[in-house]
């Protein structure tokens, strides 16, 4: 198997001309597309419909190119979009492909697996069913990708459902009360439960502790490779597992590093060194072309402090804390990578240490970059 990673600019949430041109020119075979992950122009909250707009636009394009209906496309390809490109972040989307081509290369190649849970109702969010279904889907995606062990998994992206106030009220009236009656908080419950599911599947959290009672309570529990978003455009948990496998070839590889807090770039620099990038405060422009995709998860620390000094992100009544942290951490990581087309997602409940997160990079191996 051979993985492909193609990143496109997104001038507006419905502009899929980049992918259309790549399909028309033969650069991408639309039948090989397995997932799309990206950043859209919205606020990233419950009422962010830019995510669904881009999903619909891509499904239409891929459906026309493959002769499949939109419903079939949506059931086989995860369209995982996070709203919010505050500060220097650039709206974009990354198309992941998998083909049966072979390419000479030693060791393990970039591997991609996808899976879907069954549909989730408002009263499933943040509870044991979501945890367990997510864990099963992660293992299914790993198996499909031929990724042998959790040590070879470097990024797990999950997109779960969000529900409006009307959805919550209807569920409550039907006798199925959700974990909270606040739509925004219910998104947090969903992210948290899904992250515990990833941790359970990876063995970072024991089955005995990956339970509904721990959701948004025991923050000592987290997955170091999970990145979870939620949106009203989906009704199940869509899972993309990215790692390394001996069954895949090619010149692409993937790695990840933790961020202990919002200012922690030491792990990023260490990872860059391991990937063969030159040492220095910022990746030189001559090396930046090796970076094919960058994924970042971040969170405003719940104790209200960053390295002992207070922050105001959790007290701001005008702007959600996720928008603050995306702008801040996005700028910090962009300054290291020299790249602003980053998938930076807030809401890192149980996804890395409290107040921290992770960075995962897909890159061309040193010496393998194509002209």
PDB file of N, CA, C and O in Angstrom, residues 262-326:
ATOM      1  N   UNK A 262       0.960  25.270  26.976  1.00  0.00           N
ATOM      2  CA  UNK A 262       0.779  26.057  25.757  1.00  0.00           C
ATOM      3  C   UNK A 262       2.075  26.638  25.214  1.00  0.00           C
ATOM      4  O   UNK A 262       2.133  27.048  24.054  1.00  0.00           O
ATOM      5  N   UNK A 263       3.132  26.672  26.021  1.00  0.00           N
ATOM      6  CA  UNK A 263       4.400  27.248  25.593  1.00  0.00           C
ATOM      7  C   UNK A 263       5.457  26.201  25.282  1.00  0.00           C
ATOM      8  O   UNK A 263       6.586  26.547  24.917  1.00  0.00           O
ATOM      9  N   UNK A 264       5.120  24.940  25.412  1.00  0.00           N
ATOM     10  CA  UNK A 264       6.110  23.869  25.321  1.00  0.00           C
ATOM     11  C   UNK A 264       6.434  23.526  23.869  1.00  0.00           C
ATOM     12  O   UNK A 264       5.654  22.869  23.188  1.00  0.00           O
ATOM     13  N   UNK A 265       7.606  23.959  23.430  1.00  0.00           N
ATOM     14  CA  UNK A 265       8.057  23.620  22.075  1.00  0.00           C
ATOM     15  C   UNK A 265       9.269  22.700  22.102  1.00  0.00           C
ATOM     16  O   UNK A 265       9.799  22.337  21.041  1.00  0.00           O
ATOM     17  N   UNK A 266       9.706  22.302  23.284  1.00  0.00           N
ATOM     18  CA  UNK A 266      10.908  21.465  23.380  1.00  0.00           C
ATOM     19  C   UNK A 266      10.689  20.121  22.703  1.00  0.00           C
ATOM     20  O   UNK A 266      11.570  19.620  21.982  1.00  0.00           O
ATOM     21  N   UNK A 267       9.517  19.520  22.910  1.00  0.00           N
ATOM     22  CA  UNK A 267       9.233  18.237  22.283  1.00  0.00           C
ATOM     23  C   UNK A 267       9.139  18.344  20.773  1.00  0.00           C
ATOM     24  O   UNK A 267       9.531  17.430  20.042  1.00  0.00           O
ATOM     25  N   UNK A 268       8.628  19.484  20.290  1.00  0.00           N
ATOM     26  CA  UNK A 268       8.516  19.689  18.848  1.00  0.00           C
ATOM     27  C   UNK A 268       9.907  19.734  18.229  1.00  0.00           C
ATOM     28  O   UNK A 268      10.171  19.110  17.198  1.00  0.00           O
ATOM     29  N   UNK A 269      10.812  20.482  18.856  1.00  0.00           N
ATOM     30  CA  UNK A 269      12.173  20.568  18.333  1.00  0.00           C
ATOM     31  C   UNK A 269      12.858  19.205  18.360  1.00  0.00           C
ATOM     32  O   UNK A 269      13.576  18.844  17.406  1.00  0.00           O
ATOM     33  N   UNK A 270      12.639  18.439  19.425  1.00  0.00           N
ATOM     34  CA  UNK A 270      13.242  17.104  19.500  1.00  0.00           C
ATOM     35  C   UNK A 270      12.712  16.210  18.381  1.00  0.00           C
ATOM     36  O   UNK A 270      13.467  15.461  17.746  1.00  0.00           O
ATOM     37  N   UNK A 271      11.397  16.277  18.138  1.00  0.00           N
ATOM     38  CA  UNK A 271      10.792  15.492  17.067  1.00  0.00           C
ATOM     39  C   UNK A 271      11.353  15.904  15.711  1.00  0.00           C
ATOM     40  O   UNK A 271      11.678  15.054  14.874  1.00  0.00           O
ATOM     41  N   UNK A 272      11.493  17.195  15.485  1.00  0.00           N
ATOM     42  CA  UNK A 272      12.039  17.675  14.217  1.00  0.00           C
ATOM     43  C   UNK A 272      13.465  17.167  14.013  1.00  0.00           C
ATOM     44  O   UNK A 272      13.856  16.786  12.909  1.00  0.00           O
ATOM     45  N   UNK A 273      14.242  17.157  15.092  1.00  0.00           N
ATOM     46  CA  UNK A 273      15.590  16.624  14.994  1.00  0.00           C
ATOM     47  C   UNK A 273      15.598  15.156  14.632  1.00  0.00           C
ATOM     48  O   UNK A 273      16.378  14.709  13.782  1.00  0.00           O
ATOM     49  N   UNK A 274      14.685  14.399  15.265  1.00  0.00           N
ATOM     50  CA  UNK A 274      14.592  12.966  14.962  1.00  0.00           C
ATOM     51  C   UNK A 274      14.172  12.726  13.515  1.00  0.00           C
ATOM     52  O   UNK A 274      14.520  11.706  12.918  1.00  0.00           O
ATOM     53  N   UNK A 275      13.404  13.669  12.949  1.00  0.00           N
ATOM     54  CA  UNK A 275      12.935  13.534  11.575  1.00  0.00           C
ATOM     55  C   UNK A 275      13.949  14.060  10.560  1.00  0.00           C
ATOM     56  O   UNK A 275      13.674  14.070   9.356  1.00  0.00           O
ATOM     57  N   UNK A 276      15.094  14.508  11.043  1.00  0.00           N
ATOM     58  CA  UNK A 276      16.155  14.925  10.133  1.00  0.00           C
ATOM     59  C   UNK A 276      16.135  16.378   9.729  1.00  0.00           C
ATOM     60  O   UNK A 276      16.831  16.769   8.782  1.00  0.00           O
ATOM     61  N   UNK A 277      15.365  17.213  10.437  1.00  0.00           N
ATOM     62  CA  UNK A 277      15.369  18.634  10.141  1.00  0.00           C
ATOM     63  C   UNK A 277      16.574  19.293  10.806  1.00  0.00           C
ATOM     64  O   UNK A 277      17.018  18.865  11.872  1.00  0.00           O
ATOM     65  N   UNK A 278      17.087  20.329  10.188  1.00  0.00           N
ATOM     66  CA  UNK A 278      18.236  21.016  10.746  1.00  0.00           C
ATOM     67  C   UNK A 278      17.863  21.686  12.054  1.00  0.00           C
ATOM     68  O   UNK A 278      16.730  22.136  12.241  1.00  0.00           O
ATOM     69  N   UNK A 279      18.814  21.753  12.951  1.00  0.00           N
ATOM     70  CA  UNK A 279      18.576  22.363  14.255  1.00  0.00           C
ATOM     71  C   UNK A 279      18.460  23.870  14.120  1.00  0.00           C
ATOM     72  O   UNK A 279      19.142  24.497  13.319  1.00  0.00           O
ATOM     73  N   UNK A 280      17.603  24.455  14.911  1.00  0.00           N
ATOM     74  CA  UNK A 280      17.434  25.898  14.886  1.00  0.00           C
ATOM     75  C   UNK A 280      16.077  26.277  15.407  1.00  0.00           C
ATOM     76  O   UNK A 280      15.206  25.415  15.617  1.00  0.00           O
ATOM     77  N   UNK A 281      15.845  27.557  15.631  1.00  0.00           N
ATOM     78  CA  UNK A 281      14.558  27.992  16.199  1.00  0.00           C
ATOM     79  C   UNK A 281      13.379  27.783  15.266  1.00  0.00           C
ATOM     80  O   UNK A 281      12.249  27.644  15.716  1.00  0.00           O
ATOM     81  N   UNK A 282      13.637  27.797  13.947  1.00  0.00           N
ATOM     82  CA  UNK A 282      12.559  27.658  12.962  1.00  0.00           C
ATOM     83  C   UNK A 282      13.023  26.802  11.792  1.00  0.00           C
ATOM     84  O   UNK A 282      14.174  26.888  11.369  1.00  0.00           O
ATOM     85  N   UNK A 283      12.102  25.967  11.301  1.00  0.00           N
ATOM     86  CA  UNK A 283      12.412  25.151  10.134  1.00  0.00           C
ATOM     87  C   UNK A 283      12.720  26.087   8.956  1.00  0.00           C
ATOM     88  O   UNK A 283      11.892  26.942   8.618  1.00  0.00           O
ATOM     89  N   UNK A 284      13.889  25.949   8.322  1.00  0.00           N
ATOM     90  CA  UNK A 284      14.217  26.818   7.189  1.00  0.00           C
ATOM     91  C   UNK A 284      13.252  26.589   6.025  1.00  0.00           C
ATOM     92  O   UNK A 284      12.681  25.509   5.869  1.00  0.00           O
ATOM     93  N   UNK A 285      13.077  27.604   5.212  1.00  0.00           N
ATOM     94  CA  UNK A 285      12.183  27.491   4.062  1.00  0.00           C
ATOM     95  C   UNK A 285      12.601  26.354   3.140  1.00  0.00           C
ATOM     96  O   UNK A 285      11.767  25.724   2.492  1.00  0.00           O
ATOM     97  N   UNK A 286      13.903  26.108   3.057  1.00  0.00           N
ATOM     98  CA  UNK A 286      14.383  25.041   2.181  1.00  0.00           C
ATOM     99  C   UNK A 286      13.944  23.664   2.654  1.00  0.00           C
ATOM    100  O   UNK A 286      13.864  22.726   1.860  1.00  0.00           O
ATOM    101  N   UNK A 287      13.656  23.535   3.958  1.00  0.00           N
ATOM    102  CA  UNK A 287      13.217  22.257   4.524  1.00  0.00           C
ATOM    103  C   UNK A 287      11.704  22.163   4.678  1.00  0.00           C
ATOM    104  O   UNK A 287      11.161  21.072   4.833  1.00  0.00           O
ATOM    105  N   UNK A 288      11.026  23.325   4.660  1.00  0.00           N
ATOM    106  CA  UNK A 288       9.597  23.350   4.982  1.00  0.00           C
ATOM    107  C   UNK A 288       8.769  22.519   4.012  1.00  0.00           C
ATOM    108  O   UNK A 288       7.701  22.003   4.378  1.00  0.00           O
ATOM    109  N   UNK A 289       9.257  22.363   2.766  1.00  0.00           N
ATOM    110  CA  UNK A 289       8.502  21.584   1.781  1.00  0.00           C
ATOM    111  C   UNK A 289       8.372  20.128   2.184  1.00  0.00           C
ATOM    112  O   UNK A 289       7.500  19.420   1.667  1.00  0.00           O
ATOM    113  N   UNK A 290       9.199  19.660   3.084  1.00  0.00           N
ATOM    114  CA  UNK A 290       9.103  18.280   3.564  1.00  0.00           C
ATOM    115  C   UNK A 290       7.858  18.054   4.410  1.00  0.00           C
ATOM    116  O   UNK A 290       7.389  16.918   4.543  1.00  0.00           O
ATOM    117  N   UNK A 291       7.337  19.110   5.020  1.00  0.00           N
ATOM    118  CA  UNK A 291       6.159  18.981   5.892  1.00  0.00           C
ATOM    119  C   UNK A 291       4.910  18.880   5.024  1.00  0.00           C
ATOM    120  O   UNK A 291       4.563  19.810   4.297  1.00  0.00           O
ATOM    121  N   UNK A 292       4.230  17.755   5.089  1.00  0.00           N
ATOM    122  CA  UNK A 292       3.039  17.521   4.284  1.00  0.00           C
ATOM    123  C   UNK A 292       1.746  17.781   5.050  1.00  0.00           C
ATOM    124  O   UNK A 292       0.712  18.085   4.459  1.00  0.00           O
ATOM    125  N   UNK A 293       1.775  17.651   6.358  1.00  0.00           N
ATOM    126  CA  UNK A 293       0.598  17.947   7.181  1.00  0.00           C
ATOM    127  C   UNK A 293       1.043  18.098   8.621  1.00  0.00           C
ATOM    128  O   UNK A 293       1.981  17.413   9.066  1.00  0.00           O
ATOM    129  N   UNK A 294       0.389  18.994   9.334  1.00  0.00           N
ATOM    130  CA  UNK A 294       0.702  19.228  10.742  1.00  0.00           C
ATOM    131  C   UNK A 294      -0.602  19.297  11.531  1.00  0.00           C
ATOM    132  O   UNK A 294      -1.516  20.038  11.158  1.00  0.00           O
ATOM    133  N   UNK A 295      -0.667  18.517  12.598  1.00  0.00           N
ATOM    134  CA  UNK A 295      -1.869  18.440  13.428  1.00  0.00           C
ATOM    135  C   UNK A 295      -1.506  18.814  14.862  1.00  0.00           C
ATOM    136  O   UNK A 295      -0.542  18.295  15.431  1.00  0.00           O
ATOM    137  N   UNK A 296      -2.292  19.720  15.454  1.00  0.00           N
ATOM    138  CA  UNK A 296      -2.002  20.226  16.792  1.00  0.00           C
ATOM    139  C   UNK A 296      -3.265  20.174  17.636  1.00  0.00           C
ATOM    140  O   UNK A 296      -4.351  20.546  17.172  1.00  0.00           O
ATOM    141  N   UNK A 297      -3.133  19.735  18.869  1.00  0.00           N
ATOM    142  CA  UNK A 297      -4.247  19.762  19.821  1.00  0.00           C
ATOM    143  C   UNK A 297      -3.827  20.587  21.016  1.00  0.00           C
ATOM    144  O   UNK A 297      -2.697  20.469  21.509  1.00  0.00           O
ATOM    145  N   UNK A 298      -4.723  21.447  21.498  1.00  0.00           N
ATOM    146  CA  UNK A 298      -4.351  22.345  22.589  1.00  0.00           C
ATOM    147  C   UNK A 298      -5.553  22.647  23.477  1.00  0.00           C
ATOM    148  O   UNK A 298      -6.697  22.419  23.097  1.00  0.00           O
ATOM    149  N   UNK A 299      -5.253  23.190  24.651  1.00  0.00           N
ATOM    150  CA  UNK A 299      -6.301  23.398  25.649  1.00  0.00           C
ATOM    151  C   UNK A 299      -5.885  24.509  26.610  1.00  0.00           C
ATOM    152  O   UNK A 299      -4.710  24.581  27.010  1.00  0.00           O
ATOM    153  N   UNK A 300      -6.803  25.360  26.976  1.00  0.00           N
ATOM    154  CA  UNK A 300      -6.539  26.347  28.017  1.00  0.00           C
ATOM    155  C   UNK A 300      -6.511  25.637  29.373  1.00  0.00           C
ATOM    156  O   UNK A 300      -7.440  24.915  29.718  1.00  0.00           O
ATOM    157  N   UNK A 301      -5.440  25.827  30.115  1.00  0.00           N
ATOM    158  CA  UNK A 301      -5.280  25.132  31.400  1.00  0.00           C
ATOM    159  C   UNK A 301      -6.414  25.479  32.352  1.00  0.00           C
ATOM    160  O   UNK A 301      -6.772  26.649  32.525  1.00  0.00           O
ATOM    161  N   UNK A 302      -6.965  24.442  32.974  1.00  0.00           N
ATOM    162  CA  UNK A 302      -8.131  24.626  33.845  1.00  0.00           C
ATOM    163  C   UNK A 302      -7.809  25.329  35.153  1.00  0.00           C
ATOM    164  O   UNK A 302      -8.705  25.852  35.816  1.00  0.00           O
ATOM    165  N   UNK A 303      -6.540  25.345  35.551  1.00  0.00           N
ATOM    166  CA  UNK A 303      -6.191  26.035  36.793  1.00  0.00           C
ATOM    167  C   UNK A 303      -5.996  27.528  36.583  1.00  0.00           C
ATOM    168  O   UNK A 303      -5.705  28.272  37.528  1.00  0.00           O
ATOM    169  N   UNK A 304      -6.167  27.995  35.338  1.00  0.00           N
ATOM    170  CA  UNK A 304      -6.068  29.421  35.061  1.00  0.00           C
ATOM    171  C   UNK A 304      -4.654  29.951  35.016  1.00  0.00           C
ATOM    172  O   UNK A 304      -4.456  31.174  35.045  1.00  0.00           O
ATOM    173  N   UNK A 305      -3.671  29.043  34.907  1.00  0.00           N
ATOM    174  CA  UNK A 305      -2.272  29.462  34.935  1.00  0.00           C
ATOM    175  C   UNK A 305      -1.501  28.899  33.739  1.00  0.00           C
ATOM    176  O   UNK A 305      -1.786  27.799  33.281  1.00  0.00           O
ATOM    177  N   UNK A 306      -0.545  29.661  33.284  1.00  0.00           N
ATOM    178  CA  UNK A 306       0.444  29.173  32.326  1.00  0.00           C
ATOM    179  C   UNK A 306       1.811  29.433  32.950  1.00  0.00           C
ATOM    180  O   UNK A 306       2.225  30.582  33.089  1.00  0.00           O
ATOM    181  N   UNK A 307       2.465  28.353  33.370  1.00  0.00           N
ATOM    182  CA  UNK A 307       3.770  28.442  34.039  1.00  0.00           C
ATOM    183  C   UNK A 307       3.746  29.419  35.209  1.00  0.00           C
ATOM    184  O   UNK A 307       4.645  30.260  35.382  1.00  0.00           O
ATOM    185  N   UNK A 308       2.690  29.288  36.008  1.00  0.00           N
ATOM    186  CA  UNK A 308       2.595  30.058  37.235  1.00  0.00           C
ATOM    187  C   UNK A 308       1.988  31.433  37.094  1.00  0.00           C
ATOM    188  O   UNK A 308       1.741  32.100  38.105  1.00  0.00           O
ATOM    189  N   UNK A 309       1.738  31.871  35.882  1.00  0.00           N
ATOM    190  CA  UNK A 309       1.149  33.192  35.680  1.00  0.00           C
ATOM    191  C   UNK A 309      -0.271  33.034  35.146  1.00  0.00           C
ATOM    192  O   UNK A 309      -0.563  32.149  34.355  1.00  0.00           O
ATOM    193  N   UNK A 310      -1.167  33.932  35.590  1.00  0.00           N
ATOM    194  CA  UNK A 310      -2.582  33.783  35.274  1.00  0.00           C
ATOM    195  C   UNK A 310      -2.862  34.057  33.794  1.00  0.00           C
ATOM    196  O   UNK A 310      -2.178  34.851  33.151  1.00  0.00           O
ATOM    197  N   UNK A 311      -3.843  33.340  33.260  1.00  0.00           N
ATOM    198  CA  UNK A 311      -4.388  33.671  31.947  1.00  0.00           C
ATOM    199  C   UNK A 311      -5.872  33.945  32.122  1.00  0.00           C
ATOM    200  O   UNK A 311      -6.481  33.551  33.120  1.00  0.00           O
ATOM    201  N   UNK A 312      -6.476  34.623  31.153  1.00  0.00           N
ATOM    202  CA  UNK A 312      -7.876  35.037  31.276  1.00  0.00           C
ATOM    203  C   UNK A 312      -8.791  34.312  30.303  1.00  0.00           C
ATOM    204  O   UNK A 312      -9.959  34.668  30.163  1.00  0.00           O
ATOM    205  N   UNK A 313      -8.272  33.294  29.637  1.00  0.00           N
ATOM    206  CA  UNK A 313      -9.042  32.632  28.584  1.00  0.00           C
ATOM    207  C   UNK A 313     -10.355  32.044  29.075  1.00  0.00           C
ATOM    208  O   UNK A 313     -11.361  32.042  28.368  1.00  0.00           O
ATOM    209  N   UNK A 314     -10.372  31.516  30.292  1.00  0.00           N
ATOM    210  CA  UNK A 314     -11.568  30.852  30.808  1.00  0.00           C
ATOM    211  C   UNK A 314     -12.590  31.837  31.373  1.00  0.00           C
ATOM    212  O   UNK A 314     -13.713  31.451  31.700  1.00  0.00           O
ATOM    213  N   UNK A 315     -12.202  33.105  31.502  1.00  0.00           N
ATOM    214  CA  UNK A 315     -13.096  34.109  32.068  1.00  0.00           C
ATOM    215  C   UNK A 315     -13.689  35.040  31.020  1.00  0.00           C
ATOM    216  O   UNK A 315     -14.531  35.881  31.349  1.00  0.00           O
ATOM    217  N   UNK A 316     -13.271  34.908  29.786  1.00  0.00           N
ATOM    218  CA  UNK A 316     -13.698  35.827  28.737  1.00  0.00           C
ATOM    219  C   UNK A 316     -15.137  35.511  28.315  1.00  0.00           C
ATOM    220  O   UNK A 316     -15.414  34.432  27.789  1.00  0.00           O
ATOM    221  N   UNK A 317     -16.029  36.459  28.529  1.00  0.00           N
ATOM    222  CA  UNK A 317     -17.422  36.265  28.141  1.00  0.00           C
ATOM    223  C   UNK A 317     -17.700  36.622  26.697  1.00  0.00           C
ATOM    224  O   UNK A 317     -18.796  36.377  26.191  1.00  0.00           O
ATOM    225  N   UNK A 318     -16.735  37.225  26.024  1.00  0.00           N
ATOM    226  CA  UNK A 318     -16.933  37.643  24.641  1.00  0.00           C
ATOM    227  C   UNK A 318     -16.424  36.624  23.640  1.00  0.00           C
ATOM    228  O   UNK A 318     -16.936  36.540  22.520  1.00  0.00           O
ATOM    229  N   UNK A 319     -15.415  35.862  24.008  1.00  0.00           N
ATOM    230  CA  UNK A 319     -14.819  34.916  23.072  1.00  0.00           C
ATOM    231  C   UNK A 319     -14.554  33.593  23.787  1.00  0.00           C
ATOM    232  O   UNK A 319     -13.953  33.557  24.868  1.00  0.00           O
ATOM    233  N   UNK A 320     -14.998  32.502  23.166  1.00  0.00           N
ATOM    234  CA  UNK A 320     -14.786  31.186  23.757  1.00  0.00           C
ATOM    235  C   UNK A 320     -13.302  30.899  23.911  1.00  0.00           C
ATOM    236  O   UNK A 320     -12.482  31.283  23.069  1.00  0.00           O
ATOM    237  N   UNK A 321     -12.954  30.197  24.988  1.00  0.00           N
ATOM    238  CA  UNK A 321     -11.544  29.927  25.276  1.00  0.00           C
ATOM    239  C   UNK A 321     -10.852  29.171  24.150  1.00  0.00           C
ATOM    240  O   UNK A 321      -9.644  29.326  23.937  1.00  0.00           O
ATOM    241  N   UNK A 322     -11.603  28.349  23.419  1.00  0.00           N
ATOM    242  CA  UNK A 322     -10.979  27.616  22.323  1.00  0.00           C
ATOM    243  C   UNK A 322     -10.398  28.551  21.262  1.00  0.00           C
ATOM    244  O   UNK A 322      -9.363  28.254  20.652  1.00  0.00           O
ATOM    245  N   UNK A 323     -11.053  29.669  21.044  1.00  0.00           N
ATOM    246  CA  UNK A 323     -10.589  30.608  20.029  1.00  0.00           C
ATOM    247  C   UNK A 323      -9.300  31.292  20.484  1.00  0.00           C
ATOM    248  O   UNK A 323      -8.391  31.547  19.691  1.00  0.00           O
ATOM    249  N   UNK A 324      -9.204  31.573  21.770  1.00  0.00           N
ATOM    250  CA  UNK A 324      -7.975  32.129  22.332  1.00  0.00           C
ATOM    251  C   UNK A 324      -6.815  31.157  22.164  1.00  0.00           C
ATOM    252  O   UNK A 324      -5.744  31.515  21.667  1.00  0.00           O
ATOM    253  N   UNK A 325      -7.025  29.916  22.595  1.00  0.00           N
ATOM    254  CA  UNK A 325      -5.925  28.956  22.639  1.00  0.00           C
ATOM    255  C   UNK A 325      -5.498  28.552  21.232  1.00  0.00           C
ATOM    256  O   UNK A 325      -4.313  28.324  20.977  1.00  0.00           O
ATOM    257  N   UNK A 326      -6.452  28.452  20.299  1.00  0.00           N
ATOM    258  CA  UNK A 326      -6.065  28.131  18.923  1.00  0.00           C
ATOM    259  C   UNK A 326      -5.150  29.207  18.353  1.00  0.00           C
ATOM    260  O   UNK A 326      -4.152  28.912  17.689  1.00  0.00           O
TER     261      UNK A 326
END
